[in-house]
Structures are given as C-alpha cells and as structure tokens.
Amino acid sequence: MTAAVEADGLVKTFGAKRALDGLSLQAESGTIVGLLGPNGAGKTTAINVLTTVTRPDSGHATVAGHDVARQPALVRAAIGVTGQFAALDGGLTARENLVLFGRLMKLGRAEARRRADELLERFALTEAAGQRTATLSGGTKRRLDLAASITREPSVLFLDEPTTGLDPRSRLALWEAVRALRMSGITILLTTQYLEEADALADRVTIIDRGRVVAEGTSEELKRRVGGTVCHVALADPAEAPAVARTLAPLGVVSVLPDGVSLPAAGPETLVAAVRALDAARTEGLLVATIDDIGLRRPTLDDVFLALTGHPAEAADGVAPLDRPTAEVGS
Amino acid sequence: MTAALADATPHGAAQSARPAVAADAAMLAGRHLRLMTRRPASIISAIVLPLIFVLLFFTVFGRVMARAGIDYINYLLPAAVIQAVFFSAISSAILAAEDVVGGTLHRLRTMAVSRSAPAFGLLAAELARSVLSLGVLLAIGTALGFRFHGGPWQALGFPVVMLAFAAALVSCHIALGFALRRVETVTVATNLIYFPFLLLSSAFTPAASFPSWLRPVVEQQPVSQVADALRALTTQDAALARPLLIAGAWLAGLLLLGALGATRAVGRSS
Amino acid sequence: MSASVRPALVGDTLVMSGRALRLTMRDPVTVVLSVIFPLLLMLLMTASFAKIVYPTGGYGDFVDIGLPLFILVGIAFAAPMTAAATASDLRSGFDARIRTMPVPTLAALAGRLVADTARSAVTVAVVVVVGLPLGFRFTAAPWGAVGFLLLPLLFGLGLGFLALLVAVHAPDVETVNATLNPIMLLGMFLSTGLVPSADLPGWVQPVARVNPFSVVIEAMRALAHGGPTAWPVLEAVAWSVALVVVCGALALRTYRRRSARPAG
C-alpha cells in the first residue's frame, strides 16, 4: 500500500532563510502523523508545499497519489486543509461558509446545502449555524474550520497547528473531533508545537528541526529515547548533585542537570521511593544537601530536542521554550 | 487647629475646582495631539486634503471663473479653510465616539478629572490643528496668487473668524460624537452634513449662479455666511459690518448649541 | 471522484461573485450611499457651476455634457471598496484557504469584480434615469445608447483590476485607500469631464488629453450625441482592455505569491 503522503528531499529557500533543508517524510493511509517542532522549524512551509500552495525548489512530494508540482489540481481535489488562523469569511454565517466551500469543491448547490447541514450537526455547530463567523468564539471557529476542510471527504487532511491559542477545554473538544475523523479512514497530517498533542493524537510522530527530520517513530519510541516522565530534584547548591545522585542510584539511571538531578519515573512510586531514600540518607547523616523541590515532571519539547539534537528547542535568543506542561493532566 | 480645618473644607475645595478644568483640558488636549501625530492619516486629512481640493478646483475652474470676472484663488481660499475646519470637526466627532466606545471616557470620569475637560481638551486639540492647516493653506495660497487686499487689520480678522467657526463647528460635532457613540454612524452622519452644506453654499461659486429657487437657501445658510465674511476680510473696501455680524450671530448660536449638546451628551454616555 | 472536482473558471467565478454580492447586501447603507453619491455630486455641481462653465447655456446643458463624468465618479469610487475588502480577505487567510481548493486563481481573485460590475450597472442606470429629466439626451443612434451604458462598465472592470493590483500589494486597508483615492480624484478632475479642454490651464491640457477618464468620457459623449464615434470608442475600449490585461496579469502574479502566506 503506497503511502498517502510521501515527501522526498524537499528544499525551499526564502531569501537567506532555508526553510526546508532536505525534508523527507511519509504518512501511511488511514493514520495520523504528527509533525512536531518549534516555531521556525519549517512545519508550515512543509504543509504549504504538500498542499500545493508553494512549490519546492527541489525534491518532490506525492499526496493522495498525485505529484504536488505536476498535478496540483488533482491534489487539491483530494485534500482538506486548516491553517493556523481559522480562514473563514467573517461576514458570512457558519452555514453560508460551509455552503460556499462546498460549492467551490464542486458539490452543486443542493448537495452543498445538504452537506453543510450534515457537517453542522456532526460538529455540534447547529446553534452557531446562523451566526456570522466573526462573532463566534475561537474554539467554535476552529471546529467550523475543521468541518469546512472535510467538505468533500478528502483522503488526506492537513491540520496546521489546530489548537494554538485555544483554551484547554476547546482544545480537548478539537482533539475529540480529530479522533472521530480518523475513524472514517482519512489520513491526517498534523503539525504542532505541543508534545502532549502529538502524544494524544498521532500514531507516528516526526520531529523536524531547521527544515529537516531529526527523528521519527511512535510516541512511545520517542519517549523511550527521551525518558518519559522523570522525578526531578532541584537543589539549592548544584554542587551537591553528585552526592544526591549517589543516594538515588539504586532507583535508576540518574542524570545530573544544571539545577539538580533527575531520574526516570515509572510513576508516583518512584517519587515516594526517592523521598524515602533522601530522607533516610539525611537521617543517617550521609547527605547534607538542601533540596529546593522534588516532584514528577513530564518531558517537554525541550527535553526531546535536548536528547535528540543536543540543543534546546528554542535557540539561545532569550525566547522561552514554548512547550510547558500547561496542566498536569493525570498521566 | 480648627482654623486650619476650616481652611481645608469647602472654600479650599472650590478654589482648586476651577483651575482643574483648564489643567485637565490642557492635559487631555496634549493627549489628543500626541495621538494625532501617531496617526499620519489624520495629519494628511487635515492638511493635504483641503490643499488637494483647492488645487484641483482652482486648476479646473480657474479660467472659467476669470471669464466670469472672479479672481478664483482669492475666492476659493476661504472655501479651503472652511473645508479644513470641516475635516477637523469630522475627526473630532470620530475621536469623541471612539473615546466613548473604547471606554476612555468612562475611565476619565472615574478619575479625578472634571466633567467638561474631555470636550474642552478635544476642542483645544482640534483648534490647534486648524491653526496649522490655516498656516499651510495661506502659504500655498499666497504662492498661487492669494492676497489680503484689505489691509492688516482685516488680515488679522481672518484667523479670528476661522477660529470662531472652528470652535462652533467642532463643539457641535463633539456633541454629536458623544451622543451617537458608534464610529460608523458618526462617519455617515458627519459626511451627510458636510457634503450638502459645503456644496450648497457660496464657498465654491457665487450664490448668483444657483437656480433662483435655491438661491435663498444658499445665501442664508451659515457656511455661506462664514465664507462671505472671510472673503470680505480679504477684499479691499468691503462692507464688513453686515457679513461679520450675521456670521457672528450664527457662530454664537452654534457654539451655544454645541456647548449645551456636549454637556448633555457627556452626562448621558457612561 | 477526483475527476469531477476539476477547477471550473466560470462556475467558480460565479460562486465567488455570489459571495461578494451577499456580503455587499449585508451592508445596504454603503450600497445606497455609493449610488447616491454620484447623484448628489451631479445635482450639487450642476446647481453651483453650470452657469459659470456655460454662461450662455442652461443647467440642462451642463447635465447633458457632464453626465458621463458623474457616472465615472460612481464607478471609480466603488473600486477602492472592493480593494479594501480584498486586502482584508488576504490578511485574514481566507484567500490562503481558497488556494488549497481546486479553484482557478483568476476566479478566486476576480470573482469579486463581477459583483462590482453588477453594482456599477445599477449606478449607471440610476444616474442616467435622473439625468434624463434634468437635460441629458440620447441624440445619436440607438446602438449608441447601448454603447453608452456598456462602456463605463468595461472601464470599471479595468479600474477594478487596477484596484486589485493595489490590494494585493498593500499591507493594510488604509494604504489601499490612501493610494487609490488620490488616483481616482486626479483622474476625475484633470479630465475634460467638467470643463472643455480649452478652458483648462495650458499645462493641464495635455494631461487631460492623455487621461483615460477623458478618453472614456469623450467616447461616451460621442455615443450619446453623435459625431465621429468610431475612433474615440476604439481608444476608450483599448484603454479599458489594456488596464484589464496589464493590471490583471500583474495582480494575478502577486496574488499567487501573497495568498500563500496567510495573515499578512
């Protein structure tokens, strides 16, 4: 079975900036592939090339069996796309937007209306149907955007950072909608900056950095490479780290960090064991280190990047890393 | 000690209330001027647009006007001045509406700012802008042949009448802006006022060229009166008393209307 | 299934123009004002300038000779509105989405102009209907009248593409208006629309002669009143078509690039 999306050595330069530097990826039919990377990694450019919006300088790509450079019209007929910004017509109502896109996808007037009503119901948008989209909330607009993108039941759906800027509740609602879509057999390629989003939705994750792929695999495989959840001990005096590391050594492979130590945690048990070990060592006078903080931490995109590329996700220009565990959703 | 307390009560408070209006208004005027400089479009509309209209009208109609015996650049400059004042007024109405919509007015009222300061501040800022426009228009006009044929006292009267017109028109527009509160409505309303008032006046052509049934309206309306007064101030041996008195009466009336309207509108809009 | 989802120029243009029309209707005040404005201008300028420009004639003569200009005023000021809406669409990413659909680029960009032309047709009709009792006359052959009504629409299409060219280059809506309004203003004033060429200052006369607005106005006058018609009309059509082709091609090229980058 040929892959639904295949990209081979894509290169795209904008002036001095090399947005895509030999990008190659694949998405098997009927799966969700997550494209993970920080801002500027080239995710949006990759999507633009795959959706025939931009032509690559070199390399080629096939989507739904058609070459993006040579048969763009056929590609466009088979794909659905949502962008970072819900690209809807603010002056038209939700229903009118869906009918408009339906007709542009050559559905015919009556068919487009029928399909619009069907999508409105499927995405729980019937209440918002008659409202002008400019007045809808961010989460509702994204759902509408998603509905619009599957108007013609595409075989491949591209979601470019679908939950950026959404509040946690809208985000979860969108995830539900995406999962429901996957069940109908659509291949989905989604880009994101959030590790937990790739984790929650994607069958396979491709990590890109500076225009090329640095790692690929299932979410589990990647986490194994990175280490998954860790138990992190923050020390007031980092010089004490080796001593703390020795104390915790029986519990697992301890890594020494600039601000303390960490070790892989299977769950809260590791945390409890670590606390007991440190407490025991202190009581016996073997440890004098002052512990600022001890707790469970889920891996961030920075951890992933650090492990895979040796540098943090964001360059040292003072910009804070994007990925922070926003809510400690139960692991 | 009781004497000191007595000093601190109402008498002392009344003393600080009056200067507050002037000080507050000055501060708010400064704010408006600063905002204006940040919006180049407003500077352009204040100065460039009236200039463009003068140039275009003068270029196109100069010769036919000369044939009719009219020195058009001298005839037209008051029209340009009036137009600049109208643009100022329209902008003040929009700024007033924006301040209501944006919540600035509400915030100012919860601070220790006197009630009439916002209106006065806006008025002062627009008057300042009008003076600037006048300067530019006079400079360009003189280059094109405009002259004060009436002598130095009359020349001084010219900016005085213009500022009186500006004060009257702007205060009415500020009242309108505070009352209507929505920027789109204000834009439509002010343009609907400006357009016919300017074109159905003697500003661009003498009243005599209008059809006889329109002539009374054209002659009597305030914009024509102001245009005639301004023109009289640039003409040699002109009969000044009548046009100045009539224009003065109109402007006083409009100023009163504007002041009352603005106070009522500010009171209502919170 | 893919085979039936081919880009269709005519169909998609109609869908896009349907959308543009629907959005226009949602703002009836603007529509009414854009039709009333040229009417009001005609009435006011006739009342004030007719006797000055034609001292021996009457108000009717000014309307008869000046009507084409006022029609063009209505059409010329509709163009910036379309341009502003297009610039706003480009910023919001709406065009970026259309780009990923099987829609021909020309349909996506120019569908808006069909709605424009429809609105301009209304303007032409209203101004002519009001002008007739005021003194405007069709004294040439009937087909001349047809040409009189259609020529401004063709020129309007050219102006529309010019406006779109500005829209795809402009970073925001204010720049669009700030660029187009002076162009339209100069085009209308520095022409033979209001006063005969001989009454314009010496340095303006060559400008007015070359100005496409003058060319179209003269052609319209010939179509309505007779006299040598073929050459003026040919010139006017040539200008209009040139605007459509040149501005259209340039606009398309930039539009392709611009719609690939959403939000600005």
Coordinates of C-alpha atoms in Angstrom, one line a residue, chain B:
Chain B
M1 CA -6.2 73.8 64.7
T2 CA -9.9 74.4 64.0
A3 CA -8.9 77.3 61.8
A4 CA -6.7 75.1 59.7
L5 CA -9.5 72.6 59.4
A6 CA -11.9 75.3 58.3
D7 CA -9.4 76.2 55.6
A8 CA -9.4 72.7 54.3
T9 CA -13.1 72.5 53.9
P10 CA -15.4 73.7 51.0
H11 CA -13.8 77.0 50.5
G12 CA -10.5 75.4 49.8
A13 CA -12.1 72.8 47.6
A14 CA -13.8 75.4 45.5
Q15 CA -10.5 77.1 45.0
S16 CA -9.0 74.0 43.5
A17 CA -12.0 73.1 41.3
R18 CA -11.8 75.9 38.7
P19 CA -8.2 75.6 37.7
A20 CA -8.8 71.9 37.4
V21 CA -10.9 72.3 34.3
A22 CA -8.2 74.2 32.5
A23 CA -5.4 72.0 33.7
D24 CA -7.3 68.8 32.9
A25 CA -8.3 70.1 29.5
A26 CA -4.8 71.0 28.7
M27 CA -3.6 67.6 29.6
L28 CA -6.3 65.9 27.5
A29 CA -5.6 68.2 24.6
G30 CA -1.9 67.2 24.8
R31 CA -3.0 63.5 24.7
H32 CA -5.1 64.1 21.6
L33 CA -2.3 65.9 19.8
R34 CA 0.0 63.1 20.6
L35 CA -2.5 60.6 19.3
M36 CA -2.9 62.7 16.2
T37 CA 0.8 62.7 15.4
R38 CA 0.8 58.9 15.7
R39 CA -1.9 58.7 13.1
P40 CA -0.4 60.1 9.9
A41 CA -3.7 59.7 8.1
S42 CA -5.2 62.4 10.4
I43 CA -2.5 64.9 9.6
I44 CA -2.9 64.1 5.9
S45 CA -6.6 64.7 6.0
A46 CA -6.2 67.9 8.0
I47 CA -3.7 69.5 5.7
V48 CA -3.3 67.7 2.5
L49 CA -6.9 67.0 1.5
P50 CA -8.1 70.6 1.7
L51 CA -5.0 71.6 -0.2
I52 CA -5.7 69.0 -2.9
F53 CA -9.2 70.2 -3.3
V54 CA -8.1 73.8 -3.6
L55 CA -5.6 72.9 -6.2
L56 CA -8.0 70.7 -8.2
F57 CA -10.8 73.2 -8.2
F58 CA -8.5 76.1 -9.0
T59 CA -6.9 74.2 -11.8
V60 CA -10.1 73.1 -13.4
F61 CA -12.3 76.1 -12.9
G62 CA -9.8 79.0 -12.7
R63 CA -10.2 80.1 -16.3
V64 CA -13.9 79.9 -16.5
M65 CA -14.1 81.8 -13.2
A66 CA -11.8 84.5 -14.6
R67 CA -14.1 84.8 -17.6
A68 CA -16.9 85.4 -15.2
G69 CA -14.9 88.2 -13.6
I70 CA -13.8 86.3 -10.4
D71 CA -10.3 86.1 -9.0
Y72 CA -10.7 82.5 -8.2
I73 CA -7.8 81.9 -5.9
N74 CA -8.9 84.7 -3.7
Y75 CA -12.5 83.5 -3.9
L76 CA -11.5 79.9 -3.2
L77 CA -9.2 80.1 -0.3
P78 CA -11.9 80.7 2.3
A79 CA -13.6 77.5 0.9
A80 CA -10.4 75.6 1.5
V81 CA -10.2 77.0 5.1
I82 CA -13.8 76.0 5.7
Q83 CA -13.2 72.6 4.3
A84 CA -10.2 72.1 6.6
V85 CA -12.3 73.1 9.6
F86 CA -15.0 70.6 8.5
F87 CA -12.4 67.8 8.3
S88 CA -11.2 68.8 11.8
A89 CA -14.8 68.7 13.0
I90 CA -15.5 65.3 11.5
S91 CA -12.3 63.9 13.0
S92 CA -13.3 65.3 16.4
A93 CA -16.7 63.6 16.2
I94 CA -15.0 60.3 15.4
L95 CA -12.5 60.8 18.2
A96 CA -15.3 61.6 20.6
A97 CA -17.2 58.5 19.6
E98 CA -14.1 56.3 19.8
D99 CA -13.4 57.6 23.3
V100 CA -16.9 56.6 24.4
V101 CA -16.7 53.2 22.7
G102 CA -13.2 52.5 23.8
G103 CA -14.0 53.2 27.4
T104 CA -11.6 56.1 27.8
L105 CA -14.4 58.5 28.6
H106 CA -15.7 56.2 31.3
R107 CA -12.3 55.8 32.8
L108 CA -11.7 59.5 32.8
R109 CA -14.9 60.1 34.7
T110 CA -13.9 57.6 37.4
M111 CA -10.7 59.5 37.8
A112 CA -10.5 63.0 39.4
V113 CA -10.9 64.6 36.0
S114 CA -13.5 67.4 35.7
R115 CA -16.6 66.6 33.6
S116 CA -16.2 69.1 30.9
A117 CA -12.4 68.5 30.4
P118 CA -12.7 65.8 27.8
A119 CA -14.8 68.0 25.5
F120 CA -12.6 71.1 26.1
G121 CA -9.4 69.0 25.5
L122 CA -10.7 67.7 22.2
L123 CA -11.8 71.2 21.2
A124 CA -8.4 72.7 22.0
A125 CA -6.6 70.0 20.1
E126 CA -8.7 70.5 17.0
L127 CA -8.3 74.3 17.2
A128 CA -4.6 73.7 17.3
R129 CA -4.8 71.5 14.2
S130 CA -7.0 74.1 12.4
V131 CA -4.4 76.8 13.0
L132 CA -1.8 74.5 11.5
S133 CA -4.0 73.9 8.4
L134 CA -4.6 77.6 8.1
G135 CA -0.9 78.3 8.0
V136 CA -0.3 75.7 5.3
L137 CA -3.2 76.9 3.2
L138 CA -2.2 80.5 3.4
A139 CA 1.3 79.7 2.4
I140 CA 0.3 77.7 -0.6
G141 CA -2.4 80.1 -1.5
T142 CA -0.1 83.0 -1.5
A143 CA 2.2 81.1 -3.8
L144 CA -0.7 80.7 -6.2
G145 CA -1.6 84.4 -6.1
F146 CA -3.8 84.8 -3.0
R147 CA -3.6 88.3 -1.4
F148 CA -5.1 90.1 1.6
H149 CA -6.3 93.1 -0.3
G150 CA -8.0 94.6 2.7
G151 CA -5.1 95.6 4.9
P152 CA -3.5 94.4 8.1
W153 CA -6.5 94.7 10.5
Q154 CA -8.7 92.7 8.1
A155 CA -6.0 90.2 7.7
L156 CA -5.9 89.7 11.4
G157 CA -9.6 89.2 11.5
F158 CA -9.4 86.3 9.1
P159 CA -7.9 83.8 11.5
V160 CA -10.2 85.1 14.2
V161 CA -13.3 84.3 12.2
M162 CA -11.9 81.0 11.2
L163 CA -11.2 80.0 14.8
A164 CA -14.7 81.1 15.8
F165 CA -16.1 79.0 13.1
A166 CA -13.9 76.1 14.1
A167 CA -14.9 76.4 17.8
A168 CA -18.6 76.4 16.9
L169 CA -18.5 73.6 14.4
V170 CA -16.2 71.4 16.4
S171 CA -18.2 71.7 19.6
C172 CA -21.3 70.7 17.7
H173 CA -19.5 67.7 16.2
I174 CA -18.1 66.7 19.6
A175 CA -21.6 66.7 21.0
L176 CA -22.7 64.6 18.0
G177 CA -19.8 62.2 18.6
F178 CA -20.6 61.7 22.3
A179 CA -24.3 61.3 21.5
L180 CA -24.1 58.9 18.6
R181 CA -21.3 56.8 20.2
R182 CA -20.8 54.5 17.2
V183 CA -17.9 55.3 14.8
E184 CA -19.7 54.1 11.7
T185 CA -22.8 56.0 12.4
V186 CA -20.8 59.2 13.2
T187 CA -18.8 58.8 9.9
V188 CA -22.0 58.5 7.9
A189 CA -23.8 61.3 9.7
T190 CA -21.0 63.8 9.6
N191 CA -20.4 63.2 5.9
L192 CA -24.1 63.6 5.2
I193 CA -23.9 67.0 6.9
Y194 CA -20.7 68.2 5.4
F195 CA -21.4 67.4 1.8
P196 CA -24.5 69.4 1.1
F197 CA -23.6 72.2 3.5
L198 CA -20.4 72.8 1.7
L199 CA -21.6 72.4 -1.9
L200 CA -24.9 74.2 -1.4
S201 CA -23.1 77.3 -0.3
S202 CA -21.3 80.3 -1.8
A203 CA -18.0 78.8 -0.9
F204 CA -17.1 77.4 -4.3
T205 CA -19.3 79.6 -6.5
P206 CA -21.3 82.8 -6.0
A207 CA -24.8 82.4 -4.9
A208 CA -26.0 84.1 -8.1
S209 CA -25.0 81.1 -10.2
F210 CA -27.5 78.9 -8.4
P211 CA -31.0 78.5 -9.8
S212 CA -33.4 81.1 -8.4
W213 CA -35.4 78.8 -6.2
L214 CA -32.2 77.5 -4.5
R215 CA -30.7 81.0 -4.0
P216 CA -32.4 81.9 -0.7
V217 CA -31.2 78.7 0.9
V218 CA -27.7 79.1 -0.4
E219 CA -27.5 82.7 0.7
Q220 CA -28.8 82.2 4.2
Q221 CA -27.1 79.1 5.4
P222 CA -24.3 79.5 7.9
V223 CA -21.5 78.2 5.7
S224 CA -22.2 80.8 3.1
Q225 CA -22.3 83.5 5.7
V226 CA -18.9 82.4 7.1
A227 CA -17.5 82.2 3.6
D228 CA -18.8 85.6 2.7
A229 CA -17.4 87.1 5.9
L230 CA -13.9 85.5 5.3
R231 CA -14.0 86.8 1.8
A232 CA -15.0 90.3 2.8
L233 CA -11.9 90.3 5.1
T234 CA -9.7 89.7 2.1
T235 CA -11.3 92.3 -0.1
Q236 CA -10.4 96.0 -0.4
D237 CA -13.1 98.4 0.8
A238 CA -15.5 95.7 1.5
A239 CA -18.6 96.3 3.6
L240 CA -17.6 94.3 6.7
A241 CA -20.2 95.1 9.2
R242 CA -23.1 93.1 7.8
P243 CA -21.3 89.8 6.9
L244 CA -19.4 89.8 10.2
L245 CA -22.4 90.4 12.3
I246 CA -24.5 87.8 10.6
A247 CA -21.7 85.2 10.7
G248 CA -21.0 86.1 14.3
A249 CA -24.6 85.6 15.2
W250 CA -24.7 82.2 13.5
L251 CA -21.4 81.1 15.2
A252 CA -22.5 82.3 18.6
G253 CA -25.7 80.3 18.2
L254 CA -23.9 77.2 17.0
L255 CA -21.3 77.5 19.8
L256 CA -24.1 77.6 22.4
L257 CA -25.8 74.7 20.8
G258 CA -22.6 72.7 20.8
A259 CA -21.7 73.5 24.3
L260 CA -25.1 72.5 25.7
G261 CA -25.2 69.5 23.5
A262 CA -21.8 68.3 24.6
T263 CA -22.6 68.7 28.3
R264 CA -25.8 66.8 27.9
A265 CA -24.2 64.1 25.8
V266 CA -21.2 63.6 28.1
G267 CA -23.6 63.3 31.0
R268 CA -25.6 60.6 29.3
S269 CA -22.8 58.5 27.9
S270 CA -21.4 56.2 30.6

